[in-house]
Short mmCIF file of C-alpha atoms in Angstrom, two decimals:
data_model
loop_
_atom_site.label_atom_id
_atom_site.label_comp_id
_atom_site.label_asym_id
_atom_site.label_seq_id
_atom_site.Cartn_x
_atom_site.Cartn_y
_atom_site.Cartn_z
CA UNK A 1 253.76 49.41 -14.37
CA UNK A 2 254.07 51.97 -17.14
CA UNK A 3 256.00 55.19 -16.73
CA UNK A 4 254.18 58.39 -17.45
CA UNK A 5 255.79 61.45 -18.96
CA UNK A 6 254.21 64.77 -19.74
CA UNK A 7 250.48 64.57 -20.28
CA UNK A 8 249.42 64.51 -23.91
CA UNK A 9 247.01 67.14 -25.15
CA UNK A 10 243.45 65.85 -25.21
CA UNK A 11 240.52 67.07 -27.23
CA UNK A 12 237.52 68.38 -25.32
CA UNK A 13 235.29 65.83 -27.01
CA UNK A 14 237.16 62.70 -25.92
CA UNK A 15 239.22 62.46 -22.76
CA UNK A 16 241.65 59.86 -21.45
CA UNK A 17 243.91 60.60 -18.53
CA UNK A 18 245.66 59.06 -15.54
CA UNK A 19 244.93 60.64 -12.20
CA UNK A 20 246.93 60.33 -8.97
CA UNK A 21 245.87 57.58 -6.59
CA UNK A 22 245.34 60.00 -3.73
CA UNK A 23 242.70 61.87 -5.72
CA UNK A 24 240.46 58.81 -6.06
CA UNK A 25 238.90 57.85 -2.72
CA UNK A 26 239.28 54.17 -1.94
CA UNK A 27 241.40 53.20 -4.96
CA UNK A 28 244.00 50.57 -4.10
CA UNK A 29 247.20 49.48 -5.82
CA UNK A 30 247.84 46.26 -7.78
CA UNK A 31 244.44 46.33 -9.48
CA UNK A 32 242.36 45.81 -6.33
CA UNK A 33 238.75 46.89 -6.64
CA UNK A 34 238.02 50.50 -5.72
CA UNK A 35 235.46 51.39 -3.14
CA UNK A 36 234.01 54.11 -5.33
CA UNK A 37 233.81 54.11 -9.13
CA UNK A 38 230.65 55.89 -10.07
CA UNK A 39 230.34 57.56 -13.45
CA UNK A 40 230.64 61.32 -13.27
CA UNK A 41 229.07 64.02 -15.39
CA UNK A 42 231.47 66.54 -16.91
CA UNK A 43 230.43 69.76 -18.66
CA UNK A 44 229.71 69.21 -22.32
CA UNK A 45 229.38 71.72 -25.09
CA UNK A 46 225.76 70.67 -25.63
CA UNK A 47 224.98 71.01 -21.90
CA UNK A 48 224.48 67.25 -21.76
CA UNK A 49 226.39 65.17 -19.15
CA UNK A 50 229.31 63.16 -20.50
CA UNK A 51 229.69 59.64 -19.16
CA UNK A 52 233.04 59.15 -17.46
CA UNK A 53 234.47 55.82 -16.32
CA UNK A 54 237.45 54.76 -14.19
CA UNK A 55 239.89 52.10 -15.35
CA UNK A 56 243.05 50.29 -14.32
CA UNK A 57 245.27 47.64 -15.86
CA UNK A 58 244.49 44.23 -14.42
CA UNK A 59 248.05 43.56 -13.24
CA UNK A 60 248.22 46.90 -11.43
CA UNK A 61 248.42 50.56 -12.47
CA UNK A 62 247.34 54.06 -11.55
CA UNK A 63 243.67 54.82 -12.11
CA UNK A 64 242.67 56.30 -15.45
CA UNK A 65 239.62 58.32 -16.42
CA UNK A 66 238.07 57.75 -19.85
CA UNK A 67 235.09 59.00 -21.84
CA UNK A 68 233.93 59.59 -25.38
CA UNK A 69 233.80 56.01 -26.74
CA UNK A 70 231.00 54.25 -28.57
CA UNK A 71 232.23 50.69 -29.08
CA UNK A 72 234.71 48.22 -27.65
CA UNK A 73 237.56 49.13 -30.00
CA UNK A 74 237.21 52.81 -29.13
CA UNK A 75 237.08 51.89 -25.43
CA UNK A 76 240.39 50.01 -25.78
CA UNK A 77 241.91 53.01 -27.53
CA UNK A 78 240.88 55.29 -24.68
CA UNK A 79 242.33 52.93 -22.07
CA UNK A 80 245.55 52.55 -24.07
CA UNK A 81 245.84 56.33 -24.23
CA UNK A 82 245.98 56.45 -20.44
CA UNK A 83 248.94 54.12 -20.23
CA UNK A 84 250.98 54.89 -23.36
CA UNK A 85 250.44 51.44 -24.85
CA UNK A 86 249.00 50.31 -28.17
CA UNK A 87 245.35 49.32 -27.89
CA UNK A 88 246.18 46.00 -29.59
CA UNK A 89 248.00 45.03 -26.38
CA UNK A 90 244.63 44.73 -24.60
CA UNK A 91 243.24 41.18 -24.64
CA UNK A 92 239.97 41.79 -22.80
CA UNK A 93 238.42 43.69 -19.91
CA UNK A 94 236.73 42.60 -16.70
CA UNK A 95 234.28 44.71 -14.75
CA UNK A 96 234.62 45.51 -11.04
CA UNK A 97 237.40 42.97 -10.43
CA UNK A 98 241.06 42.81 -11.42
CA UNK A 99 240.98 39.00 -11.33
CA UNK A 100 240.68 36.83 -14.44
CA UNK A 101 237.05 36.14 -13.64
CA UNK A 102 235.23 35.13 -16.81
CA UNK A 103 231.86 35.80 -15.19
CA UNK A 104 232.79 39.50 -15.09
CA UNK A 105 233.86 39.94 -18.71
CA UNK A 106 232.97 43.16 -20.49
CA UNK A 107 230.40 42.36 -23.15
CA UNK A 108 228.17 44.62 -25.21
CA UNK A 109 226.94 46.55 -22.19
CA UNK A 110 228.70 48.61 -19.56
CA UNK A 111 227.01 49.61 -16.31
CA UNK A 112 227.25 53.31 -15.57
CA UNK A 113 228.81 52.48 -12.19
CA UNK A 114 231.20 49.82 -13.53
CA UNK A 115 234.96 50.05 -12.95
CA UNK A 116 236.95 48.69 -15.91
CA UNK A 117 240.08 46.51 -15.62
CA UNK A 118 242.03 45.96 -18.84
CA UNK A 119 244.11 42.79 -19.15
CA UNK A 120 247.04 43.11 -21.54
CA UNK A 121 249.29 40.65 -23.36
CA UNK A 122 251.75 38.68 -21.29
CA UNK A 123 253.82 35.58 -22.04
CA UNK A 124 253.29 33.62 -25.27
CA UNK A 125 253.05 29.81 -24.99
CA UNK A 126 253.29 27.10 -27.64
CA UNK A 127 251.98 23.56 -27.08
CA UNK A 128 251.53 20.50 -29.29
CA UNK A 129 248.16 18.80 -28.78
CA UNK A 130 246.87 15.47 -30.01
CA UNK A 131 243.15 15.57 -30.73
CA UNK A 132 242.18 12.25 -29.19
CA UNK A 133 238.44 12.93 -29.30
CA UNK A 134 235.86 14.90 -31.25
CA UNK A 135 235.62 17.70 -28.65
CA UNK A 136 238.55 19.60 -27.15
CA UNK A 137 236.53 20.86 -24.18
CA UNK A 138 236.80 24.60 -24.79
CA UNK A 139 234.35 27.46 -24.74
CA UNK A 140 235.71 30.39 -26.74
CA UNK A 141 234.71 34.03 -26.70
CA UNK A 142 236.31 37.16 -28.15
CA UNK A 143 236.97 40.73 -27.15
CA UNK A 144 235.11 42.36 -30.02
CA UNK A 145 238.36 43.75 -31.40
CA UNK A 146 240.01 40.77 -33.07
CA UNK A 147 241.19 38.50 -30.24
CA UNK A 148 239.51 35.17 -29.42
CA UNK A 149 240.34 33.67 -26.04
CA UNK A 150 239.44 30.76 -23.79
CA UNK A 151 236.50 31.34 -21.47
CA UNK A 152 236.01 27.82 -20.11
CA UNK A 153 238.04 24.61 -20.05
CA UNK A 154 235.74 21.68 -19.38
CA UNK A 155 236.99 19.42 -16.55
CA UNK A 156 238.16 16.02 -17.77
CA UNK A 157 238.45 17.19 -21.39
CA UNK A 158 241.42 16.99 -23.75
CA UNK A 159 242.40 20.60 -23.03
CA UNK A 160 242.08 20.13 -19.28
CA UNK A 161 245.00 17.69 -19.52
CA UNK A 162 247.27 20.10 -21.42
CA UNK A 163 249.72 21.78 -19.07
CA UNK A 164 250.07 25.53 -19.54
CA UNK A 165 246.75 26.20 -21.28
CA UNK A 166 244.58 28.41 -19.06
CA UNK A 167 241.32 30.30 -19.01
CA UNK A 168 241.92 33.79 -20.39
CA UNK A 169 244.59 32.70 -22.89
CA UNK A 170 244.29 34.37 -26.28
CA UNK A 171 244.37 31.85 -29.16
CA UNK A 172 246.88 33.49 -31.48
CA UNK A 173 247.74 30.66 -33.91
CA UNK A 174 246.57 27.18 -34.84
CA UNK A 175 249.58 25.53 -36.49
CA UNK A 176 250.91 28.32 -38.74
CA UNK A 177 247.52 29.95 -39.30
CA UNK A 178 246.90 33.24 -37.49
CA UNK A 179 243.63 33.53 -35.57
CA UNK A 180 244.05 37.27 -35.00
CA UNK A 181 241.13 39.19 -36.44
CA UNK A 182 238.78 36.20 -36.48
CA UNK A 183 235.58 35.99 -34.50
CA UNK A 184 235.21 33.34 -31.81
CA UNK A 185 232.94 31.13 -33.91
CA UNK A 186 235.51 31.14 -36.72
CA UNK A 187 238.24 30.00 -34.32
CA UNK A 188 235.91 27.36 -32.85
CA UNK A 189 235.12 26.11 -36.37
CA UNK A 190 238.83 25.87 -37.22
CA UNK A 191 239.47 23.76 -34.11
CA UNK A 192 236.45 21.56 -34.75
CA UNK A 193 237.68 20.84 -38.28
CA UNK A 194 240.92 19.30 -37.01
CA UNK A 195 240.57 15.54 -37.61
CA UNK A 196 240.60 13.17 -34.67
CA UNK A 197 244.08 11.68 -34.09
CA UNK A 198 245.94 14.67 -35.56
CA UNK A 199 248.63 16.49 -33.59
CA UNK A 200 248.38 20.27 -34.00
CA UNK A 201 250.30 23.19 -32.57
CA UNK A 202 248.55 25.90 -30.57
CA UNK A 203 250.15 29.25 -29.80
CA UNK A 204 248.42 31.23 -27.08
CA UNK A 205 249.20 34.45 -25.21
CA UNK A 206 248.33 34.65 -21.53
CA UNK A 207 247.23 37.89 -19.81
CA UNK A 208 249.97 39.72 -17.95
CA UNK A 209 249.71 38.94 -14.26
CA UNK A 210 251.08 40.51 -11.11
CA UNK A 211 252.21 38.62 -8.06
CA UNK A 212 249.03 39.77 -6.33
CA UNK A 213 246.57 38.99 -9.12
CA UNK A 214 244.67 36.37 -7.14
CA UNK A 215 244.61 38.22 -3.82
CA UNK A 216 241.31 39.92 -3.07
CA UNK A 217 240.82 43.19 -1.27
CA UNK A 218 241.19 43.06 2.50
CA UNK A 219 237.91 42.83 4.36
CA UNK A 220 237.32 45.79 6.65
CA UNK A 221 233.96 44.81 8.05
CA UNK A 222 232.50 47.95 6.51
CA UNK A 223 229.51 48.00 4.22
CA UNK A 224 230.40 46.84 0.73
CA UNK A 225 230.58 49.60 -1.88
CA UNK A 226 228.01 49.65 -4.63
CA UNK A 227 230.22 49.93 -7.70
CA UNK A 228 228.79 47.99 -10.59
CA UNK A 229 225.28 48.11 -9.17
CA UNK A 230 223.79 50.86 -11.34
CA UNK A 231 220.30 50.72 -12.80
CA UNK A 232 221.41 51.94 -16.23
CA UNK A 233 223.87 50.55 -18.76
CA UNK A 234 225.81 51.93 -21.71
CA UNK A 235 225.10 49.73 -24.72
CA UNK A 236 228.20 49.52 -26.94
CA UNK A 237 227.41 49.07 -30.63
CA UNK A 238 229.75 48.16 -33.52
CA UNK A 239 228.85 51.35 -35.40
CA UNK A 240 230.05 53.47 -32.50
CA UNK A 241 226.59 54.79 -31.55
CA UNK A 242 226.54 53.95 -27.85
CA UNK A 243 223.22 54.27 -26.06
CA UNK A 244 222.27 54.49 -22.39
CA UNK A 245 219.55 51.97 -21.55
CA UNK A 246 217.59 51.14 -18.42
CA UNK A 247 218.51 47.80 -16.86
CA UNK A 248 215.97 45.17 -17.91
CA UNK A 249 215.95 42.01 -15.80
CA UNK A 250 213.76 40.14 -18.28
CA UNK A 251 216.17 40.82 -21.16
CA UNK A 252 219.17 39.97 -18.98
CA UNK A 253 217.71 36.57 -18.03
CA UNK A 254 216.75 35.81 -21.63
CA UNK A 255 220.18 36.80 -22.98
CA UNK A 256 221.90 34.61 -20.38
CA UNK A 257 219.78 31.65 -21.47
CA UNK A 258 220.43 32.30 -25.17
CA UNK A 259 224.15 32.59 -24.44
CA UNK A 260 224.02 29.21 -22.69
CA UNK A 261 222.46 27.71 -25.82
CA UNK A 262 225.14 29.33 -27.99
CA UNK A 263 227.84 27.81 -25.83
CA UNK A 264 226.23 24.40 -26.15
CA UNK A 265 225.69 24.64 -29.92
CA UNK A 266 228.74 26.60 -31.12
CA UNK A 267 231.15 26.49 -28.19
CA UNK A 268 231.17 30.29 -28.06
CA UNK A 269 230.08 33.00 -25.65
CA UNK A 270 228.81 36.22 -27.22
CA UNK A 271 226.51 38.56 -25.32
CA UNK A 272 226.15 40.84 -28.33
CA UNK A 273 225.04 37.93 -30.53
CA UNK A 274 222.63 36.75 -27.82
CA UNK A 275 221.25 40.29 -27.61
CA UNK A 276 220.67 40.35 -31.39
CA UNK A 277 218.84 37.01 -31.24
CA UNK A 278 216.68 38.25 -28.35
CA UNK A 279 215.82 41.47 -30.21
CA UNK A 280 214.89 39.41 -33.27
CA UNK A 281 212.72 37.04 -31.27
CA UNK A 282 210.96 39.50 -29.01
CA UNK A 283 209.02 40.99 -31.96
CA UNK A 284 208.16 37.59 -33.47
CA UNK A 285 204.73 36.15 -32.77
CA UNK A 286 205.52 32.47 -33.39
CA UNK A 287 208.43 30.12 -34.18
CA UNK A 288 207.80 30.28 -37.94
CA UNK A 289 208.02 34.07 -37.91
CA UNK A 290 211.17 33.89 -35.77
CA UNK A 291 212.80 31.36 -38.12
CA UNK A 292 212.03 33.55 -41.13
CA UNK A 293 213.50 36.60 -39.39
CA UNK A 294 216.70 34.64 -38.67
CA UNK A 295 216.99 33.56 -42.31
CA UNK A 296 216.52 37.12 -43.57
CA UNK A 297 219.11 38.68 -41.26
CA UNK A 298 222.86 38.53 -40.70
CA UNK A 299 222.18 35.74 -38.19
CA UNK A 300 221.76 33.35 -41.14
CA UNK A 301 225.57 33.31 -41.51
CA UNK A 302 225.83 31.13 -38.39
CA UNK A 303 224.00 28.23 -40.04
CA UNK A 304 221.71 27.50 -37.10
CA UNK A 305 219.88 24.19 -37.51
CA UNK A 306 216.08 24.03 -37.36
CA UNK A 307 216.29 22.26 -34.02
CA UNK A 308 218.58 24.93 -32.58
CA UNK A 309 216.31 27.73 -33.83
CA UNK A 310 213.42 25.90 -32.13
CA UNK A 311 215.45 25.77 -28.89
CA UNK A 312 216.15 29.50 -29.17
CA UNK A 313 212.47 30.21 -29.67
CA UNK A 314 211.68 28.10 -26.63
CA UNK A 315 214.00 30.24 -24.50
CA UNK A 316 212.57 33.46 -25.93
CA UNK A 317 208.99 32.28 -25.45
CA UNK A 318 209.71 31.21 -21.88
CA UNK A 319 211.25 34.61 -21.17
CA UNK A 320 208.24 36.43 -22.58
CA UNK A 321 205.97 34.35 -20.35
CA UNK A 322 208.14 34.91 -17.28
CA UNK A 323 209.04 31.24 -16.96
CA UNK A 324 212.83 31.70 -16.98
CA UNK A 325 214.95 32.10 -13.87
CA UNK A 326 218.39 33.67 -13.79
CA UNK A 327 221.10 31.22 -14.82
CA UNK A 328 223.88 30.76 -12.31
CA UNK A 329 226.12 28.46 -14.33
CA UNK A 330 226.26 27.67 -18.04
CA UNK A 331 226.67 24.12 -19.28
CA UNK A 332 229.47 24.67 -21.76
CA UNK A 333 230.31 22.16 -24.44
CA UNK A 334 232.83 22.28 -27.25
#
C-alpha cells in the first residue's frame, strides 16, 4: 500500500485526491467493493455539475476521488495522481469489483455510478512455448493506453497447458520484440504469424495481487447496494471529449454481439471498436452500403473479409429488428 505525504496542489479544473476511509460510508479495505459509490456533483465555474468517481487499487488501498478526465489515458493519470505512482504502472481497470474479473473490464464507457479498481504491474514472468498447433487459445484485449493483456485462455488449448500464464497477464514481449504500445490486434497478429513447431519466448507481467484478492465481501443479509447500476454512462473518447449518454439496451446488446464476432475473427476484445462498427452500421440501409462505409473509414485497416462483414451486418440487422438477446458468454477463439 502506498505511503502518502503532504497533499499535492490540485487545479480547480481537474481533481485527484485520496480521502480517509472513515469519510466514505461502506468502503472496505483490501479492495473490497464499497456499498456506496455514486458520482457526486461538485461546484464548477460554469455552474455545471462535475462528474466525480471513486477509485481504489485492486490489491488494496485508500479510496481516491477523481474527476476531469476525457479518455482512458487521462483516467489512468488521475488515478496515478491519487497514489503517487506513474500512470504507466496501471495495466487495466475493473468496475465495481477488485477481483480480476474480465467480465467487468473498463471499456469505452463508464457508468456514472461505477466504482473503479485499478490493477497495477506485479511480477514479471518469462516462459518458453512451443507452438504445436495453429491456434494458441488466447483472446487478447488492451487497456487503451498501450498494454495488451490476456482476457481469455481457452480450455484445452496450447496456452492452457503453460504453467504460470494467467488471465490478466500483460503481454510485454514476444521473443525480444516489445509489445508495449501496440494494439491488441497487432499483438494477436504477431502471435498468429509464429510458425507451427517454433519455440518462442513470452514475457508477461501479472497484476499485483493481495492475499485477499479472491475473497469477496462478507454477506450481511442486507439489501445489495446499487453501485454500477446507473442509467447513464460516460463515454470515453480517444480525443478526450467525454460525453454523458443515456444507457441504451439495444446498443449494448448489439455491441456485445459484435464483440463476440471480433473475438471469433481476430481473437481480440474491443468494446470501442465494436461501438464504432455499430455506429457505422446503424445508419446503413443495406449490407452493400455498410460494406462501402467500412471500406471508406478507418475500419478498413483491419482487413475484414467479405464474409465477416456480412456476419457483422447480420448482427446489426438483427439488433435493429429486435431479434438479438443479451449474450451471457462469448465463444472466444484464437
